[in-house]
PDB file of C-alpha atoms and ligand atoms in Angstrom:
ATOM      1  CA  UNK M   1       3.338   6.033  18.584  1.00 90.00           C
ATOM      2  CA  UNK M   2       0.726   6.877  21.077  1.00 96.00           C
ATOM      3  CA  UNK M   3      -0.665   4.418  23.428  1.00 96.00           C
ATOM      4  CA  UNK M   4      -4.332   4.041  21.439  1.00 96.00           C
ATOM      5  CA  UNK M   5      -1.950   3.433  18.305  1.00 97.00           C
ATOM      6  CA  UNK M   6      -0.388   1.218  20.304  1.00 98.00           C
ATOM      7  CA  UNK M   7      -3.762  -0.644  21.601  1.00 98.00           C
ATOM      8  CA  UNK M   8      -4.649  -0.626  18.108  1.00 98.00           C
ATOM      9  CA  UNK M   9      -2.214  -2.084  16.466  1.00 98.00           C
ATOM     10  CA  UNK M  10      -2.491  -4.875  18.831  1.00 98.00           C
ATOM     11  CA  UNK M  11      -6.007  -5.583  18.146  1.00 98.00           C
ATOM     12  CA  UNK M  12      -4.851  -6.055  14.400  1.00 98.00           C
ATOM     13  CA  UNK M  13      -2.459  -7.957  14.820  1.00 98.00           C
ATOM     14  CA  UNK M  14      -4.382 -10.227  17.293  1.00 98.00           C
ATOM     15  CA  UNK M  15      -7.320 -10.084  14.603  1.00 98.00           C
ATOM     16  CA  UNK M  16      -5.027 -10.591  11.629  1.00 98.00           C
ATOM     17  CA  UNK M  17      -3.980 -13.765  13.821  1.00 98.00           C
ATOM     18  CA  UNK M  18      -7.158 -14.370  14.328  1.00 97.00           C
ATOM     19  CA  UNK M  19      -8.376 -14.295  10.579  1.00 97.00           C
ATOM     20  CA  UNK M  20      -5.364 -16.047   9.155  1.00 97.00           C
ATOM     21  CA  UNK M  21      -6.566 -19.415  11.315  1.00 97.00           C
ATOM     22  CA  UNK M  22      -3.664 -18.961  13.617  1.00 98.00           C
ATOM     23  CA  UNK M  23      -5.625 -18.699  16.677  1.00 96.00           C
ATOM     24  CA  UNK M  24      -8.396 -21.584  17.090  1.00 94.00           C
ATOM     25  CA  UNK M  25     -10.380 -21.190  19.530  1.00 93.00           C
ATOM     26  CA  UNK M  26      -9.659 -17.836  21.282  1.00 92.00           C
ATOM     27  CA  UNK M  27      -6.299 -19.218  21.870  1.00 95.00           C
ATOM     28  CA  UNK M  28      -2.911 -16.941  21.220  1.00 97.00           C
ATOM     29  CA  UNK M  29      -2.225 -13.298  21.956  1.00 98.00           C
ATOM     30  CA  UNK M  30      -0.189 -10.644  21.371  1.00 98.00           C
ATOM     31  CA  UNK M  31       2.055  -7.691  23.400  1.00 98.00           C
ATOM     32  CA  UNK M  32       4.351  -4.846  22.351  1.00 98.00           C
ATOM     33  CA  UNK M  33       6.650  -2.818  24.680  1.00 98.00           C
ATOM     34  CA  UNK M  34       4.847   0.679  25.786  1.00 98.00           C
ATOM     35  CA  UNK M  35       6.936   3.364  28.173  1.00 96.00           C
ATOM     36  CA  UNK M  36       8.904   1.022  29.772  1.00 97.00           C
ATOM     37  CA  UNK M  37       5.990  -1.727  30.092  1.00 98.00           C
ATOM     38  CA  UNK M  38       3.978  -3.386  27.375  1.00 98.00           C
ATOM     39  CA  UNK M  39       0.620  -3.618  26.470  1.00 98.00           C
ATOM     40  CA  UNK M  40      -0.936  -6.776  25.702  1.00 98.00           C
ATOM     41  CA  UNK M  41      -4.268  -8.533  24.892  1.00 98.00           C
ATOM     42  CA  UNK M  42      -6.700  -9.836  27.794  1.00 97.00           C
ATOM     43  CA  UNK M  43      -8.065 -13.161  28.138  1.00 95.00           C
ATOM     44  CA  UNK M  44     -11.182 -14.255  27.073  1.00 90.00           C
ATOM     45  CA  UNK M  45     -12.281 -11.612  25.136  1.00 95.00           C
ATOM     46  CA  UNK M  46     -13.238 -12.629  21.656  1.00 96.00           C
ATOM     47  CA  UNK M  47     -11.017 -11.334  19.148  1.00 97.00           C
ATOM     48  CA  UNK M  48     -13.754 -10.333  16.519  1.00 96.00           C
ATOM     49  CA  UNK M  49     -15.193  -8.373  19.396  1.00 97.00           C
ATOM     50  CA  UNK M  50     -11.963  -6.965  20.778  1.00 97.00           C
ATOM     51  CA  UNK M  51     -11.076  -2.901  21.235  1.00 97.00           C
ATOM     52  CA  UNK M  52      -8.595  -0.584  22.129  1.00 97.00           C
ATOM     53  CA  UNK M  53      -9.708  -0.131  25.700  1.00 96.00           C
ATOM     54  CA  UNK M  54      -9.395  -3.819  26.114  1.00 97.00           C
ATOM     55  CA  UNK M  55      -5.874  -3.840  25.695  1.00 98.00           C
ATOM     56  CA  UNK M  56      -4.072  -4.074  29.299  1.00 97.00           C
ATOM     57  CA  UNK M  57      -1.218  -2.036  30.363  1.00 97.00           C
ATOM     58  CA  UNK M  58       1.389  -3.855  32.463  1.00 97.00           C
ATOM     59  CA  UNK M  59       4.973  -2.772  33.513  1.00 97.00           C
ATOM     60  CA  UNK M  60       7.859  -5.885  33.082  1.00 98.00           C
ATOM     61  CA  UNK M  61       7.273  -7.406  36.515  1.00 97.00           C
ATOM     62  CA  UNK M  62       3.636  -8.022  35.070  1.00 96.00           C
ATOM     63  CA  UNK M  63       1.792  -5.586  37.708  1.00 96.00           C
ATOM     64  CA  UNK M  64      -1.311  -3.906  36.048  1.00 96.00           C
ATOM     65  CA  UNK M  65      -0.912  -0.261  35.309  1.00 95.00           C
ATOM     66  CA  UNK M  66      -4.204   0.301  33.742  1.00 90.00           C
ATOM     67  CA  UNK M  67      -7.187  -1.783  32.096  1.00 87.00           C
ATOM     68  CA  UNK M  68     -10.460  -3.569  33.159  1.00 91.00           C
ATOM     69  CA  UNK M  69      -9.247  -6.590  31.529  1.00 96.00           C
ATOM     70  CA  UNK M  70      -7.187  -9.642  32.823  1.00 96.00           C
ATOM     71  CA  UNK M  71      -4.215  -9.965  31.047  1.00 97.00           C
ATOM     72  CA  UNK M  72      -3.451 -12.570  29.363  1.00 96.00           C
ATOM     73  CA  UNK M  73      -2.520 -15.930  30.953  1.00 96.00           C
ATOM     74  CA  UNK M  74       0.631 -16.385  29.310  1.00 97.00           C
ATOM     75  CA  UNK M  75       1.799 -12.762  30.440  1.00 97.00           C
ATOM     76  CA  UNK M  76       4.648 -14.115  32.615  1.00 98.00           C
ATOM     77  CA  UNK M  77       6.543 -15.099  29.317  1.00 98.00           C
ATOM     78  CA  UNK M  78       6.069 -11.732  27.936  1.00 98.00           C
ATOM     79  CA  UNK M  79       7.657 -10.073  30.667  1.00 98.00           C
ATOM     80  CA  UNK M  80      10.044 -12.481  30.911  1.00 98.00           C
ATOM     81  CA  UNK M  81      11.417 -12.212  26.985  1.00 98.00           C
ATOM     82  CA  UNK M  82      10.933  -8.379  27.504  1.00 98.00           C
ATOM     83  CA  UNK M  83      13.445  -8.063  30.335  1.00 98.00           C
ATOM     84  CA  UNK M  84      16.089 -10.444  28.879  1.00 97.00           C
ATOM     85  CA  UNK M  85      16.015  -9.440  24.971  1.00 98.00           C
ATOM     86  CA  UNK M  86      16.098  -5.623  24.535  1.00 97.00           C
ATOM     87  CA  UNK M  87      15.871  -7.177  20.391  1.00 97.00           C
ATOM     88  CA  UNK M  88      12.144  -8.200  21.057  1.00 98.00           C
ATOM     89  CA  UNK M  89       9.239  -5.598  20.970  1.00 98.00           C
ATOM     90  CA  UNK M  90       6.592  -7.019  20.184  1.00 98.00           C
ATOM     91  CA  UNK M  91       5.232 -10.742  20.538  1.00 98.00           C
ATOM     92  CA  UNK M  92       2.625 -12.938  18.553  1.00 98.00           C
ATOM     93  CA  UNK M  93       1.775 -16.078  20.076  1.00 98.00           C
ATOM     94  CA  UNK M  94      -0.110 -18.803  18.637  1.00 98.00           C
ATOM     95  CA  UNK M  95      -1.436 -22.129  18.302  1.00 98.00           C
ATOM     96  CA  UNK M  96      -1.410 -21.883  14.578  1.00 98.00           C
ATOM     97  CA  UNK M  97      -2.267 -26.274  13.650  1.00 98.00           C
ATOM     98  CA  UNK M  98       0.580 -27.257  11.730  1.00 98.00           C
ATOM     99  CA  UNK M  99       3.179 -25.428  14.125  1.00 98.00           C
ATOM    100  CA  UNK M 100       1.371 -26.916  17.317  1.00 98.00           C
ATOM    101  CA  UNK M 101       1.219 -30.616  15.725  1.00 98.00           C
ATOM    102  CA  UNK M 102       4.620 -30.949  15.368  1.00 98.00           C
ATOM    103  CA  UNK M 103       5.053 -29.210  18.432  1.00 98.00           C
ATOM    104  CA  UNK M 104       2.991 -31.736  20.429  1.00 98.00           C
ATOM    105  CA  UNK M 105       5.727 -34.255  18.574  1.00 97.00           C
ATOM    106  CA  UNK M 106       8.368 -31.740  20.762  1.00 98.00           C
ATOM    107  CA  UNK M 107      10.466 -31.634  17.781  1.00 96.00           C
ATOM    108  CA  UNK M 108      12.032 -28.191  16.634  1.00 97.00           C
ATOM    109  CA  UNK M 109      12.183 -27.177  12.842  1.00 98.00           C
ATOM    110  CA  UNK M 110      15.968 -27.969  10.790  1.00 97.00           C
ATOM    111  CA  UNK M 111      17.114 -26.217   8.296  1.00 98.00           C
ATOM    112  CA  UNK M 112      14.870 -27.867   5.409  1.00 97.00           C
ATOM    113  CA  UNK M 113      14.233 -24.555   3.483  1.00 98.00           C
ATOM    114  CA  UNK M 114      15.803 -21.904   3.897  1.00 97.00           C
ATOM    115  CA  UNK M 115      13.044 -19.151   5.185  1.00 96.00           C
ATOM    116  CA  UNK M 116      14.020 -20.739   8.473  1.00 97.00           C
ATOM    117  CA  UNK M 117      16.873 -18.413   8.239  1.00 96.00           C
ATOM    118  CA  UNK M 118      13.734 -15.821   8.888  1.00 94.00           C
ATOM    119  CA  UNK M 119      13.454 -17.089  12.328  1.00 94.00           C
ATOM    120  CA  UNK M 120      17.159 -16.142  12.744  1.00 90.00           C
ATOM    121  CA  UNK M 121      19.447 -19.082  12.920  1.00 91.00           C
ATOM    122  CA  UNK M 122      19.922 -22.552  11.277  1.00 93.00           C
ATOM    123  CA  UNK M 123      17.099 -24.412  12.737  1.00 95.00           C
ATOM    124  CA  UNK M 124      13.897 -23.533  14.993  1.00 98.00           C
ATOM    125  CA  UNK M 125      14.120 -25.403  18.532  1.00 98.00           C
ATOM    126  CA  UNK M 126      11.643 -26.810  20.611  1.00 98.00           C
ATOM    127  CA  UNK M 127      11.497 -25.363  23.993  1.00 98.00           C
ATOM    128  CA  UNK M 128      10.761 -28.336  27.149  1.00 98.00           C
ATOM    129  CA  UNK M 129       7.286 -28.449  28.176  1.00 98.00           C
ATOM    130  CA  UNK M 130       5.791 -26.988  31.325  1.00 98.00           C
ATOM    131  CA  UNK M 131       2.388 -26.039  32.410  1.00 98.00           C
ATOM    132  CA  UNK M 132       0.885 -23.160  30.404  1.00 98.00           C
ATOM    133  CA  UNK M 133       0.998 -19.511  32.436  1.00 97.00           C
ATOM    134  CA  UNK M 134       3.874 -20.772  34.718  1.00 98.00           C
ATOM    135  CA  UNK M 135       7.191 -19.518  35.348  1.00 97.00           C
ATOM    136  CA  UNK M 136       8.986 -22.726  34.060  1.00 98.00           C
ATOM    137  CA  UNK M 137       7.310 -21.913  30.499  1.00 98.00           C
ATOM    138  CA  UNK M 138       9.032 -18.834  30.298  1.00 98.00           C
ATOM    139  CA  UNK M 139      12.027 -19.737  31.196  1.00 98.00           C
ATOM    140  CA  UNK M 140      12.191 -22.715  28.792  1.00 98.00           C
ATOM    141  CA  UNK M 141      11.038 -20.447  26.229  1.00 98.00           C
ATOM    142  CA  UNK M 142      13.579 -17.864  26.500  1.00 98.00           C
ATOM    143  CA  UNK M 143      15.869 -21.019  26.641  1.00 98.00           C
ATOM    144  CA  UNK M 144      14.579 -22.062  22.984  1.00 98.00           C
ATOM    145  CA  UNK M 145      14.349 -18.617  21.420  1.00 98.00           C
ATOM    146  CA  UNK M 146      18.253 -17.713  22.343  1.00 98.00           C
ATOM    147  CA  UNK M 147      19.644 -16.628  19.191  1.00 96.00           C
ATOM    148  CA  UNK M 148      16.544 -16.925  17.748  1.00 97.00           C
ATOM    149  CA  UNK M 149      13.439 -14.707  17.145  1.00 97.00           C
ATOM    150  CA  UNK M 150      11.108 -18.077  17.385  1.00 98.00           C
ATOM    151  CA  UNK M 151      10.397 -21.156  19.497  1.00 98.00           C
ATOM    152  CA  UNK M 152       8.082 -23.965  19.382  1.00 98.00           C
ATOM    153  CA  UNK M 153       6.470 -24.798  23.108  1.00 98.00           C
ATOM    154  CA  UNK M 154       6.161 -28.666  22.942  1.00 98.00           C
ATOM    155  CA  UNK M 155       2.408 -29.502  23.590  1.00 98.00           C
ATOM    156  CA  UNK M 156       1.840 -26.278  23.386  1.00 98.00           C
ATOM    157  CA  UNK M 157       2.138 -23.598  20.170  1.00 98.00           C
ATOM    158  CA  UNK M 158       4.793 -21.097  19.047  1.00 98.00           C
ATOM    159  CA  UNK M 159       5.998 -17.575  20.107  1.00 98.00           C
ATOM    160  CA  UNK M 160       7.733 -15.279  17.591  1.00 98.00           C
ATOM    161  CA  UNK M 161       9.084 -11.897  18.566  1.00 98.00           C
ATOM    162  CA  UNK M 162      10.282  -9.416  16.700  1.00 97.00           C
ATOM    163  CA  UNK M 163      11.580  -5.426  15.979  1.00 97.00           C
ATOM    164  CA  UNK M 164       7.600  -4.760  15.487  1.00 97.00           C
ATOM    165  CA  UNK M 165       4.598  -6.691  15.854  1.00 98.00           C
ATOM    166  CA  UNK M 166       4.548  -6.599  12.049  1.00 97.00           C
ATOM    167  CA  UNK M 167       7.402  -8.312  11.821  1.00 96.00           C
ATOM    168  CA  UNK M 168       6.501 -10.374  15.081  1.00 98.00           C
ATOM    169  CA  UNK M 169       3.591 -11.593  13.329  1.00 98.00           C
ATOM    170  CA  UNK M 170       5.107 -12.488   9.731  1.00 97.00           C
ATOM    171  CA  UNK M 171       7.872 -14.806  11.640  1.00 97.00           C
ATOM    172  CA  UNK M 172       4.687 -16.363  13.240  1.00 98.00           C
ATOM    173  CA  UNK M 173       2.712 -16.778   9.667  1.00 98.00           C
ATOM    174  CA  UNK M 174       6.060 -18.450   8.102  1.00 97.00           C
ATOM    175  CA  UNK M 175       6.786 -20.566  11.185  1.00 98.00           C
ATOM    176  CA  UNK M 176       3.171 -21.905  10.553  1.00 98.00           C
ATOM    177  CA  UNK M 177       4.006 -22.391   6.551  1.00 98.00           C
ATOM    178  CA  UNK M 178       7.317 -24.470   7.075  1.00 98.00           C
ATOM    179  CA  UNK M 179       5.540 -26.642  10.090  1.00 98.00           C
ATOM    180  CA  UNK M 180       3.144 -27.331   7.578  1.00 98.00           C
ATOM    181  CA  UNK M 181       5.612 -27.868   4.540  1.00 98.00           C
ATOM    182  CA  UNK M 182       8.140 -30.011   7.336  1.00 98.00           C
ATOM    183  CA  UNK M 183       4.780 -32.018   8.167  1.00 97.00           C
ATOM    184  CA  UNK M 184       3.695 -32.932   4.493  1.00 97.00           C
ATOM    185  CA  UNK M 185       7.242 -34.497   3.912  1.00 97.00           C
ATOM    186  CA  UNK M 186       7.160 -36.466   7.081  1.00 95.00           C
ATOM    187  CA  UNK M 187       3.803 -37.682   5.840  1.00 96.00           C
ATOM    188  CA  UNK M 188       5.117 -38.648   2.855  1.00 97.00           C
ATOM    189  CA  UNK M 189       7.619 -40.661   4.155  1.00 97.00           C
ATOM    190  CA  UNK M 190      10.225 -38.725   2.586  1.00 96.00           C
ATOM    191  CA  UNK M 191      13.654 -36.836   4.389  1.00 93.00           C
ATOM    192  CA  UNK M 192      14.568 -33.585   3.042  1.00 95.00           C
ATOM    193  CA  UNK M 193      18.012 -32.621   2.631  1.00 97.00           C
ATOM    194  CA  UNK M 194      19.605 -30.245   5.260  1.00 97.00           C
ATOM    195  CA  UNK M 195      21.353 -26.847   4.526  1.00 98.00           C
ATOM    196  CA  UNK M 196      24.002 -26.962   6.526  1.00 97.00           C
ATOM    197  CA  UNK M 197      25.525 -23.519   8.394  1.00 95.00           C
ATOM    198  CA  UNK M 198      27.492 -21.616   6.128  1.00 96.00           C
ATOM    199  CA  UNK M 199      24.687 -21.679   3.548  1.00 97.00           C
ATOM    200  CA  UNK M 200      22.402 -20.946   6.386  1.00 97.00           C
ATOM    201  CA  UNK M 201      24.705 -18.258   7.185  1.00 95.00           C
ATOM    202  CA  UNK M 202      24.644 -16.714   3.763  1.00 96.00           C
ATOM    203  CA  UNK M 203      20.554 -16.741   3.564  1.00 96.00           C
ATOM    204  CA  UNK M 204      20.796 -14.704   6.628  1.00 94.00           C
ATOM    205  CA  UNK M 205      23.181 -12.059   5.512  1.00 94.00           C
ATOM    206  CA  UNK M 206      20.844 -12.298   2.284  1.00 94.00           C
ATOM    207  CA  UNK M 207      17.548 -10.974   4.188  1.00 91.00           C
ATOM    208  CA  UNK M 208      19.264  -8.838   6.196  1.00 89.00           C
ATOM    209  CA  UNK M 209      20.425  -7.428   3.412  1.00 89.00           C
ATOM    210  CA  UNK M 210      16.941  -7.068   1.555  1.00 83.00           C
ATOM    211  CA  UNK M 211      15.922  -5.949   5.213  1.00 68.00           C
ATOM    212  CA  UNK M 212      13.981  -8.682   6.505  1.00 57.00           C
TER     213      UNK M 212
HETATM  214 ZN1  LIG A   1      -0.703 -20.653  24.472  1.00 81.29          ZN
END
């Protein structure tokens, strides 16, 4: 891939995001690993009106290698998940509603259906809350997602990472769907039944075998 495919497919992804109500309010972005650095979207540019050249070009300590832009403010737990999981190249992060409400109740996600498995293990965590942008967020996040290819951020939103922003951005989509599925039955009063681990194992050897 060349780096305008690169830019590109980040702005639509970010759009995608964008469309699919994921990303109130300018809110979210998105980065994949390019040559050793990553690329990622800048702040405060509207998606709808987002391009290629937008797109800012960092290396993994987070120093600008090229773009106008200001990356975005949650860049230092992009660099952060880049240098500790050589699994992750690409992340979407939003504030998708139903993801973020039961974030801001800083409860994780259990094993109530089994897509969870999606998101890599038996149950979704919650990572401790910090101040958005800092440090401390991304090292609570990379606390949450061990294991895992997604993490709540209590008060916050989600991050999902993945082998490519495609499948970044479909573990961010289903995180969204359960949250919103996990909400309805709290709001109903009712307690779903857990699967416990060796099922959850057996989902998991399931998609990977149908290569999800
Ligand atoms: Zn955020």
């Amino acid at each position: 891939m060349t780096e305008t495919e690169a830019r590109a497919a980040i702005v639509a992804t970010a759009q995608a995001m964008e469309r699919a109500g994921l990303a109130p309010n300018r809110s979210g972005n998105v980065s994949c690993r390019f040559d050793g650095g990553l690329l990622i979207t800048p702040s405060g540019v509207p998606y709808a009106e987002m391009c290629v050249a937008d797109i800012v070009a960092l290396d993994l300590a987070g120093v600008v290698r090229s773009g106008s832009r200001t990356p975005s403010s949650e860049t230092p737990f992009h660099t952060a998940i880049y240098r500790s999981r050589p699994d992750a190249e690409a992340i979407v992060h939003t504030h998708s509603p139903r993801a973020t409400a039961l974030a801001c109740t800083r409860r994780g996600l259990p094993a109530f259906h089994y897509m969870i498995a999606l998101a890599g293990g038996p149950g979704i965590r919650c990572a401790e809350y910090a101040t958005f942008g800092t440090q401390a967020l991304a090292e609570n996040a990379l606390r949450g997602l061990e294991g895992r290819q997604s993490v709540l951020l209590a008060n916050h939103g989600v991050i999902a990472i993945g082998a490519t922003l495609e499948a970044a951005y479909e573990v961010a989509c289903e995180i969204e769907n359960l949250a919103g599925q996990y909400l309805q039955m709290l709001a109903a009063g009712l307690e779903p039944v857990i699967l416990d681990d060796d099922e959850m194992q057996r989902v998991m050897a399931q998609l990977a075998q149908y290569g999800r």
